[in-house]
């Protein structure tokens, strides 16, 4: 028997990364809920807040909360309020006002930024979902109800290409240690296609100052500030090296992003994140992110950072390939570059597994069954 159709008020942004005009995350979530037969009213908070850019952050929160409550009252009742919101967009007042009206669920993904993004609101939310196993302890610490809802992908958005003309690719921002890993791969002679925000280093005055003047100024700072700033300089120097070793392909739109994944025999992923994005912080999270599911559904072999979570999702060596350090990454990238048939066998198995177990349709059915 088909599950009951639910009426949901969905509040979310459009993109999964800072890419102009991207709607890929909205398309993954909203379209999956619609395909399940649910009635969904969507508020895209990023589009709405563009109309109020001149307001202070606190005023923007109040304006957004009033807009959400207004839409809710116009179209109530709802079975669930499903938000993809953080403390940067709304305050506990929103959830206090909705508490007696509808059950509230909020999805979160940045466990390494819990203190900044979710600590204030989460105790007032009916259920907080999280993607990384270690996130649970953070919600428990503030007495917030929580539920593990891992990342996934919408199977209807991603297609397998009949022409895989790219050996290895990475599509993503130049974040964290990613430039270092990419640099080492290129140094090792790996033929790598690179796309995404922040990789292209323009020959302009600001970058000249960052490369050649800023390091001298940084040495006048305290040791802690000097360490952070010198790390920024190192990353810029590495990016300069990368541009000498390969052509940076720019930031693809959503359609071309999906095409690049499907055209790639092997696709890289680096889900590593450091707490509060602070280079000096010792806490590092290795989990599974959006690309870990988009890649297999695109028919590409997933080569991703190893983590305790990896084995919840894929059979290592058969459905996807995890790597440990840079040496392991280089060895595996080399091996599968020269053993394409083996890479394609793994990508086929990974596609079957993702299609069976790791779609947003599966995730939302599990969530709604849990809520019953």
GROMACS .gro file of C-alpha atoms in nm:
model
  372
    1UNK     CA    1   0.000   0.000   0.000
    2UNK     CA    2   0.132   0.346  -0.090
    3UNK     CA    3   0.227   0.569   0.204
    4UNK     CA    4  -0.002   0.859   0.284
    5UNK     CA    5   0.071   1.179   0.093
    6UNK     CA    6   0.203   1.444   0.330
    7UNK     CA    7   0.164   1.819   0.319
    8UNK     CA    8   0.504   1.977   0.383
    9UNK     CA    9   0.629   2.333   0.419
   10UNK     CA   10   0.987   2.319   0.290
   11UNK     CA   11   1.228   2.606   0.361
   12UNK     CA   12   1.571   2.576   0.202
   13UNK     CA   13   1.836   2.740  -0.013
   14UNK     CA   14   1.915   2.654  -0.373
   15UNK     CA   15   2.278   2.542  -0.396
   16UNK     CA   16   2.504   2.294  -0.220
   17UNK     CA   17   2.810   2.517  -0.275
   18UNK     CA   18   2.873   2.888  -0.342
   19UNK     CA   19   2.804   2.856  -0.716
   20UNK     CA   20   2.612   3.141  -0.885
   21UNK     CA   21   2.264   3.046  -1.011
   22UNK     CA   22   2.294   2.688  -0.891
   23UNK     CA   23   1.974   2.512  -0.785
   24UNK     CA   24   2.116   2.160  -0.760
   25UNK     CA   25   2.043   2.104  -0.393
   26UNK     CA   26   1.688   2.234  -0.422
   27UNK     CA   27   1.635   2.007  -0.724
   28UNK     CA   28   1.762   1.709  -0.527
   29UNK     CA   29   1.539   1.767  -0.224
   30UNK     CA   30   1.222   1.929  -0.362
   31UNK     CA   31   1.195   1.706  -0.670
   32UNK     CA   32   1.245   1.392  -0.459
   33UNK     CA   33   0.963   1.491  -0.223
   34UNK     CA   34   0.735   1.567  -0.520
   35UNK     CA   35   0.825   1.235  -0.686
   36UNK     CA   36   0.717   1.059  -0.367
   37UNK     CA   37   0.373   1.212  -0.412
   38UNK     CA   38   0.387   1.468  -0.130
   39UNK     CA   39   0.230   1.814  -0.151
   40UNK     CA   40   0.514   2.059  -0.098
   41UNK     CA   41   0.510   2.436  -0.054
   42UNK     CA   42   0.865   2.565  -0.093
   43UNK     CA   43   1.024   2.885   0.035
   44UNK     CA   44   1.375   2.941  -0.103
   45UNK     CA   45   1.526   3.165   0.159
   46UNK     CA   46   1.828   3.268  -0.049
   47UNK     CA   47   1.603   3.401  -0.327
   48UNK     CA   48   1.381   3.577  -0.075
   49UNK     CA   49   1.669   3.741   0.113
   50UNK     CA   50   1.815   3.886  -0.208
   51UNK     CA   51   1.534   4.139  -0.183
   52UNK     CA   52   1.661   4.249   0.159
   53UNK     CA   53   2.039   4.262   0.114
   54UNK     CA   54   2.068   4.613   0.259
   55UNK     CA   55   1.917   4.505   0.592
   56UNK     CA   56   2.131   4.408   0.890
   57UNK     CA   57   2.169   4.033   0.959
   58UNK     CA   58   1.936   4.059   1.258
   59UNK     CA   59   1.670   4.240   1.054
   60UNK     CA   60   1.703   3.980   0.778
   61UNK     CA   61   1.629   3.705   1.031
   62UNK     CA   62   1.317   3.883   1.151
   63UNK     CA   63   1.198   3.952   0.795
   64UNK     CA   64   1.250   3.589   0.693
   65UNK     CA   65   1.075   3.456   1.004
   66UNK     CA   66   0.775   3.683   0.940
   67UNK     CA   67   0.763   3.565   0.578
   68UNK     CA   68   0.772   3.197   0.679
   69UNK     CA   69   0.497   3.244   0.940
   70UNK     CA   70   0.287   3.436   0.687
   71UNK     CA   71   0.312   3.158   0.426
   72UNK     CA   72   0.243   2.899   0.694
   73UNK     CA   73  -0.078   3.074   0.806
   74UNK     CA   74  -0.197   3.121   0.447
   75UNK     CA   75  -0.161   2.753   0.358
   76UNK     CA   76  -0.197   2.566   0.689
   77UNK     CA   77  -0.242   2.300   0.805
   78UNK     CA   78   0.079   2.111   0.726
   79UNK     CA   79   0.193   1.768   0.841
   80UNK     CA   80   0.556   1.881   0.876
   81UNK     CA   81   0.772   2.189   0.863
   82UNK     CA   82   1.098   2.077   0.698
   83UNK     CA   83   1.377   2.334   0.717
   84UNK     CA   84   1.730   2.346   0.586
   85UNK     CA   85   1.808   2.641   0.810
   86UNK     CA   86   2.085   2.754   1.044
   87UNK     CA   87   2.132   3.007   1.324
   88UNK     CA   88   2.251   3.247   1.053
   89UNK     CA   89   1.904   3.262   0.896
   90UNK     CA   90   1.653   3.235   1.182
   91UNK     CA   91   1.623   3.249   1.561
   92UNK     CA   92   1.445   3.022   1.814
   93UNK     CA   93   1.144   3.255   1.786
   94UNK     CA   94   1.044   3.084   1.460
   95UNK     CA   95   1.029   2.740   1.621
   96UNK     CA   96   0.858   2.871   1.935
   97UNK     CA   97   0.582   3.021   1.721
   98UNK     CA   98   0.540   2.700   1.518
   99UNK     CA   99   0.566   2.461   1.814
  100UNK     CA  100   0.192   2.423   1.878
  101UNK     CA  101   0.103   2.434   1.508
  102UNK     CA  102   0.322   2.176   1.331
  103UNK     CA  103   0.603   1.932   1.397
  104UNK     CA  104   0.934   2.093   1.297
  105UNK     CA  105   1.226   1.907   1.140
  106UNK     CA  106   1.557   2.071   1.051
  107UNK     CA  107   1.826   1.913   0.834
  108UNK     CA  108   2.192   1.993   0.903
  109UNK     CA  109   2.518   1.892   0.738
  110UNK     CA  110   2.804   2.094   0.887
  111UNK     CA  111   2.903   1.908   1.204
  112UNK     CA  112   3.237   2.092   1.203
  113UNK     CA  113   3.047   2.422   1.239
  114UNK     CA  114   2.785   2.317   1.496
  115UNK     CA  115   2.874   2.592   1.746
  116UNK     CA  116   2.836   2.859   1.476
  117UNK     CA  117   2.537   2.725   1.282
  118UNK     CA  118   2.310   2.507   1.498
  119UNK     CA  119   2.380   2.530   1.870
  120UNK     CA  120   2.127   2.807   1.945
  121UNK     CA  121   1.823   2.686   1.749
  122UNK     CA  122   1.848   2.308   1.780
  123UNK     CA  123   1.697   2.267   2.132
  124UNK     CA  124   1.377   2.436   2.008
  125UNK     CA  125   1.333   2.212   1.701
  126UNK     CA  126   1.115   1.899   1.707
  127UNK     CA  127   1.381   1.686   1.537
  128UNK     CA  128   1.728   1.775   1.410
  129UNK     CA  129   1.869   1.549   1.141
  130UNK     CA  130   2.244   1.521   1.085
  131UNK     CA  131   2.466   1.352   0.826
  132UNK     CA  132   2.781   1.259   1.022
  133UNK     CA  133   2.773   0.999   1.300
  134UNK     CA  134   2.983   1.214   1.533
  135UNK     CA  135   2.726   1.494   1.506
  136UNK     CA  136   2.492   1.316   1.750
  137UNK     CA  137   2.703   1.397   2.056
  138UNK     CA  138   2.681   1.768   1.972
  139UNK     CA  139   2.301   1.766   1.971
  140UNK     CA  140   2.292   1.551   2.284
  141UNK     CA  141   2.515   1.807   2.458
  142UNK     CA  142   2.243   2.076   2.426
  143UNK     CA  143   1.948   1.844   2.485
  144UNK     CA  144   1.823   1.859   2.124
  145UNK     CA  145   1.626   1.571   1.970
  146UNK     CA  146   1.821   1.422   1.679
  147UNK     CA  147   1.817   1.159   1.405
  148UNK     CA  148   2.086   1.035   1.165
  149UNK     CA  149   1.981   1.115   0.806
  150UNK     CA  150   2.285   1.074   0.578
  151UNK     CA  151   2.338   1.251   0.249
  152UNK     CA  152   2.197   1.100  -0.071
  153UNK     CA  153   2.119   1.206  -0.429
  154UNK     CA  154   1.816   1.227  -0.656
  155UNK     CA  155   1.841   0.937  -0.900
  156UNK     CA  156   1.633   1.126  -1.158
  157UNK     CA  157   1.889   1.407  -1.192
  158UNK     CA  158   2.200   1.201  -1.266
  159UNK     CA  159   2.256   0.996  -1.581
  160UNK     CA  160   2.520   0.753  -1.704
  161UNK     CA  161   2.709   0.878  -2.009
  162UNK     CA  162   2.781   0.660  -2.310
  163UNK     CA  163   3.104   0.850  -2.364
  164UNK     CA  164   3.342   0.863  -2.069
  165UNK     CA  165   3.614   1.080  -2.223
  166UNK     CA  166   3.761   1.209  -1.893
  167UNK     CA  167   3.999   0.985  -1.702
  168UNK     CA  168   3.995   1.143  -1.354
  169UNK     CA  169   3.815   1.460  -1.248
  170UNK     CA  170   3.748   1.669  -0.942
  171UNK     CA  171   3.464   1.921  -0.928
  172UNK     CA  172   3.454   2.126  -0.610
  173UNK     CA  173   3.584   2.434  -0.434
  174UNK     CA  174   3.951   2.495  -0.345
  175UNK     CA  175   3.881   2.431   0.022
  176UNK     CA  176   4.096   2.301   0.308
  177UNK     CA  177   4.366   2.054   0.204
  178UNK     CA  178   4.216   1.990  -0.138
  179UNK     CA  179   4.474   2.208  -0.321
  180UNK     CA  180   4.753   2.008  -0.157
  181UNK     CA  181   4.608   1.671  -0.266
  182UNK     CA  182   4.543   1.796  -0.620
  183UNK     CA  183   4.898   1.937  -0.643
  184UNK     CA  184   5.051   1.605  -0.537
  185UNK     CA  185   4.843   1.414  -0.792
  186UNK     CA  186   4.949   1.648  -1.072
  187UNK     CA  187   5.313   1.631  -0.961
  188UNK     CA  188   5.287   1.252  -0.992
  189UNK     CA  189   5.185   1.277  -1.357
  190UNK     CA  190   4.813   1.203  -1.308
  191UNK     CA  191   4.603   1.339  -1.594
  192UNK     CA  192   4.344   1.526  -1.390
  193UNK     CA  193   4.063   1.758  -1.502
  194UNK     CA  194   3.985   2.023  -1.239
  195UNK     CA  195   3.671   2.236  -1.204
  196UNK     CA  196   3.514   2.454  -0.937
  197UNK     CA  197   3.523   2.780  -0.740
  198UNK     CA  198   3.849   2.926  -0.614
  199UNK     CA  199   4.099   2.733  -0.827
  200UNK     CA  200   4.170   2.996  -1.088
  201UNK     CA  201   4.437   3.242  -0.970
  202UNK     CA  202   4.413   3.569  -1.163
  203UNK     CA  203   4.721   3.776  -1.240
  204UNK     CA  204   4.601   4.085  -1.056
  205UNK     CA  205   4.731   4.321  -0.788
  206UNK     CA  206   4.549   4.157  -0.490
  207UNK     CA  207   4.697   3.815  -0.572
  208UNK     CA  208   5.041   3.972  -0.630
  209UNK     CA  209   5.017   4.122  -0.282
  210UNK     CA  210   4.902   3.791  -0.133
  211UNK     CA  211   5.192   3.604  -0.294
  212UNK     CA  212   5.481   3.843  -0.242
  213UNK     CA  213   5.397   4.115   0.010
  214UNK     CA  214   5.159   3.958   0.262
  215UNK     CA  215   5.409   3.694   0.390
  216UNK     CA  216   5.639   3.972   0.514
  217UNK     CA  217   5.350   4.145   0.693
  218UNK     CA  218   5.232   3.817   0.845
  219UNK     CA  219   5.565   3.780   1.025
  220UNK     CA  220   5.479   4.089   1.229
  221UNK     CA  221   5.175   3.913   1.380
  222UNK     CA  222   5.156   3.688   1.685
  223UNK     CA  223   5.257   3.326   1.631
  224UNK     CA  224   4.897   3.203   1.607
  225UNK     CA  225   4.793   3.465   1.349
  226UNK     CA  226   5.119   3.416   1.162
  227UNK     CA  227   5.055   3.043   1.140
  228UNK     CA  228   4.701   3.091   1.003
  229UNK     CA  229   4.806   3.353   0.751
  230UNK     CA  230   5.112   3.167   0.629
  231UNK     CA  231   4.886   2.869   0.566
  232UNK     CA  232   4.675   3.094   0.339
  233UNK     CA  233   4.992   3.200   0.154
  234UNK     CA  234   5.099   2.838   0.113
  235UNK     CA  235   4.763   2.750  -0.043
  236UNK     CA  236   4.793   3.037  -0.291
  237UNK     CA  237   5.143   2.924  -0.388
  238UNK     CA  238   5.012   2.570  -0.436
  239UNK     CA  239   4.728   2.701  -0.655
  240UNK     CA  240   4.985   2.883  -0.867
  241UNK     CA  241   5.170   2.553  -0.911
  242UNK     CA  242   4.844   2.377  -1.000
  243UNK     CA  243   4.772   2.627  -1.277
  244UNK     CA  244   5.113   2.553  -1.426
  245UNK     CA  245   5.042   2.180  -1.425
  246UNK     CA  246   4.685   2.167  -1.557
  247UNK     CA  247   4.412   2.379  -1.710
  248UNK     CA  248   4.151   2.485  -1.456
  249UNK     CA  249   3.810   2.437  -1.610
  250UNK     CA  250   3.617   2.707  -1.425
  251UNK     CA  251   3.286   2.676  -1.241
  252UNK     CA  252   3.034   2.460  -1.432
  253UNK     CA  253   2.660   2.522  -1.414
  254UNK     CA  254   2.439   2.245  -1.274
  255UNK     CA  255   2.386   2.070  -1.607
  256UNK     CA  256   2.756   2.069  -1.698
  257UNK     CA  257   2.850   1.964  -1.345
  258UNK     CA  258   2.642   1.649  -1.382
  259UNK     CA  259   2.784   1.592  -1.730
  260UNK     CA  260   3.143   1.611  -1.602
  261UNK     CA  261   3.067   1.348  -1.338
  262UNK     CA  262   2.908   1.115  -1.593
  263UNK     CA  263   3.192   1.168  -1.845
  264UNK     CA  264   3.456   1.076  -1.584
  265UNK     CA  265   3.581   0.721  -1.544
  266UNK     CA  266   3.698   0.814  -1.194
  267UNK     CA  267   3.572   1.108  -0.983
  268UNK     CA  268   3.755   1.231  -0.674
  269UNK     CA  269   3.602   1.350  -0.349
  270UNK     CA  270   3.757   1.515  -0.041
  271UNK     CA  271   3.492   1.539   0.234
  272UNK     CA  272   3.749   1.624   0.503
  273UNK     CA  273   3.651   1.927   0.713
  274UNK     CA  274   3.815   2.098   1.010
  275UNK     CA  275   3.614   2.236   1.302
  276UNK     CA  276   3.504   2.596   1.240
  277UNK     CA  277   3.719   2.589   0.923
  278UNK     CA  278   4.010   2.675   1.154
  279UNK     CA  279   4.350   2.549   1.035
  280UNK     CA  280   4.484   2.545   1.394
  281UNK     CA  281   4.197   2.334   1.530
  282UNK     CA  282   4.291   1.970   1.587
  283UNK     CA  283   3.938   1.835   1.524
  284UNK     CA  284   3.896   1.696   1.174
  285UNK     CA  285   3.583   1.522   1.042
  286UNK     CA  286   3.606   1.254   0.775
  287UNK     CA  287   3.255   1.160   0.669
  288UNK     CA  288   3.051   1.118   0.352
  289UNK     CA  289   2.913   1.418   0.169
  290UNK     CA  290   2.688   1.497  -0.128
  291UNK     CA  291   2.941   1.395  -0.399
  292UNK     CA  292   2.981   1.050  -0.242
  293UNK     CA  293   2.633   0.973  -0.377
  294UNK     CA  294   2.615   1.194  -0.684
  295UNK     CA  295   2.926   1.029  -0.832
  296UNK     CA  296   2.808   0.664  -0.826
  297UNK     CA  297   2.462   0.765  -0.955
  298UNK     CA  298   2.643   0.931  -1.248
  299UNK     CA  299   2.817   0.605  -1.341
  300UNK     CA  300   3.163   0.721  -1.233
  301UNK     CA  301   3.393   0.533  -0.996
  302UNK     CA  302   3.408   0.705  -0.657
  303UNK     CA  303   3.761   0.761  -0.518
  304UNK     CA  304   3.704   0.932  -0.183
  305UNK     CA  305   3.867   0.989   0.154
  306UNK     CA  306   3.835   0.698   0.394
  307UNK     CA  307   3.625   0.734   0.708
  308UNK     CA  308   3.446   0.530   0.971
  309UNK     CA  309   3.123   0.605   0.783
  310UNK     CA  310   3.238   0.470   0.447
  311UNK     CA  311   3.145   0.110   0.529
  312UNK     CA  312   2.787   0.208   0.614
  313UNK     CA  313   2.738   0.303   0.250
  314UNK     CA  314   2.967   0.100   0.021
  315UNK     CA  315   3.162  -0.223   0.013
  316UNK     CA  316   3.521  -0.103  -0.006
  317UNK     CA  317   3.713  -0.213  -0.310
  318UNK     CA  318   3.400  -0.340  -0.484
  319UNK     CA  319   3.149  -0.052  -0.495
  320UNK     CA  320   3.376   0.247  -0.429
  321UNK     CA  321   3.740   0.308  -0.340
  322UNK     CA  322   3.851   0.490  -0.022
  323UNK     CA  323   4.200   0.636   0.021
  324UNK     CA  324   4.390   0.718   0.337
  325UNK     CA  325   4.679   0.957   0.280
  326UNK     CA  326   4.834   1.127  -0.024
  327UNK     CA  327   5.053   0.825  -0.106
  328UNK     CA  328   4.750   0.595  -0.102
  329UNK     CA  329   4.558   0.843  -0.318
  330UNK     CA  330   4.837   0.866  -0.577
  331UNK     CA  331   4.880   0.488  -0.594
  332UNK     CA  332   4.507   0.426  -0.641
  333UNK     CA  333   4.465   0.707  -0.893
  334UNK     CA  334   4.754   0.563  -1.093
  335UNK     CA  335   4.618   0.209  -1.072
  336UNK     CA  336   4.265   0.289  -1.190
  337UNK     CA  337   4.396   0.523  -1.461
  338UNK     CA  338   4.572   0.221  -1.606
  339UNK     CA  339   4.299  -0.034  -1.528
  340UNK     CA  340   3.990   0.123  -1.680
  341UNK     CA  341   3.795  -0.204  -1.705
  342UNK     CA  342   3.835  -0.258  -1.330
  343UNK     CA  343   3.728   0.102  -1.259
  344UNK     CA  344   3.415   0.056  -1.471
  345UNK     CA  345   3.329  -0.268  -1.292
  346UNK     CA  346   3.346  -0.086  -0.957
  347UNK     CA  347   3.144   0.209  -1.089
  348UNK     CA  348   2.868  -0.027  -1.207
  349UNK     CA  349   2.850  -0.191  -0.865
  350UNK     CA  350   2.855   0.149  -0.694
  351UNK     CA  351   2.573   0.270  -0.916
  352UNK     CA  352   2.358  -0.030  -0.824
  353UNK     CA  353   2.424   0.024  -0.454
  354UNK     CA  354   2.350   0.398  -0.465
  355UNK     CA  355   2.032   0.339  -0.665
  356UNK     CA  356   1.911   0.074  -0.420
  357UNK     CA  357   2.010   0.239  -0.092
  358UNK     CA  358   2.123   0.601  -0.123
  359UNK     CA  359   1.857   0.808  -0.296
  360UNK     CA  360   1.672   1.096  -0.130
  361UNK     CA  361   1.349   0.903  -0.188
  362UNK     CA  362   1.483   0.623   0.034
  363UNK     CA  363   1.607   0.869   0.296
  364UNK     CA  364   1.278   1.060   0.319
  365UNK     CA  365   1.071   0.742   0.338
  366UNK     CA  366   1.293   0.630   0.628
  367UNK     CA  367   1.255   0.969   0.798
  368UNK     CA  368   0.876   0.982   0.766
  369UNK     CA  369   0.840   0.623   0.885
  370UNK     CA  370   1.053   0.716   1.187
  371UNK     CA  371   0.835   1.020   1.257
  372UNK     CA  372   0.522   0.804   1.258
   0.00000   0.00000   0.00000
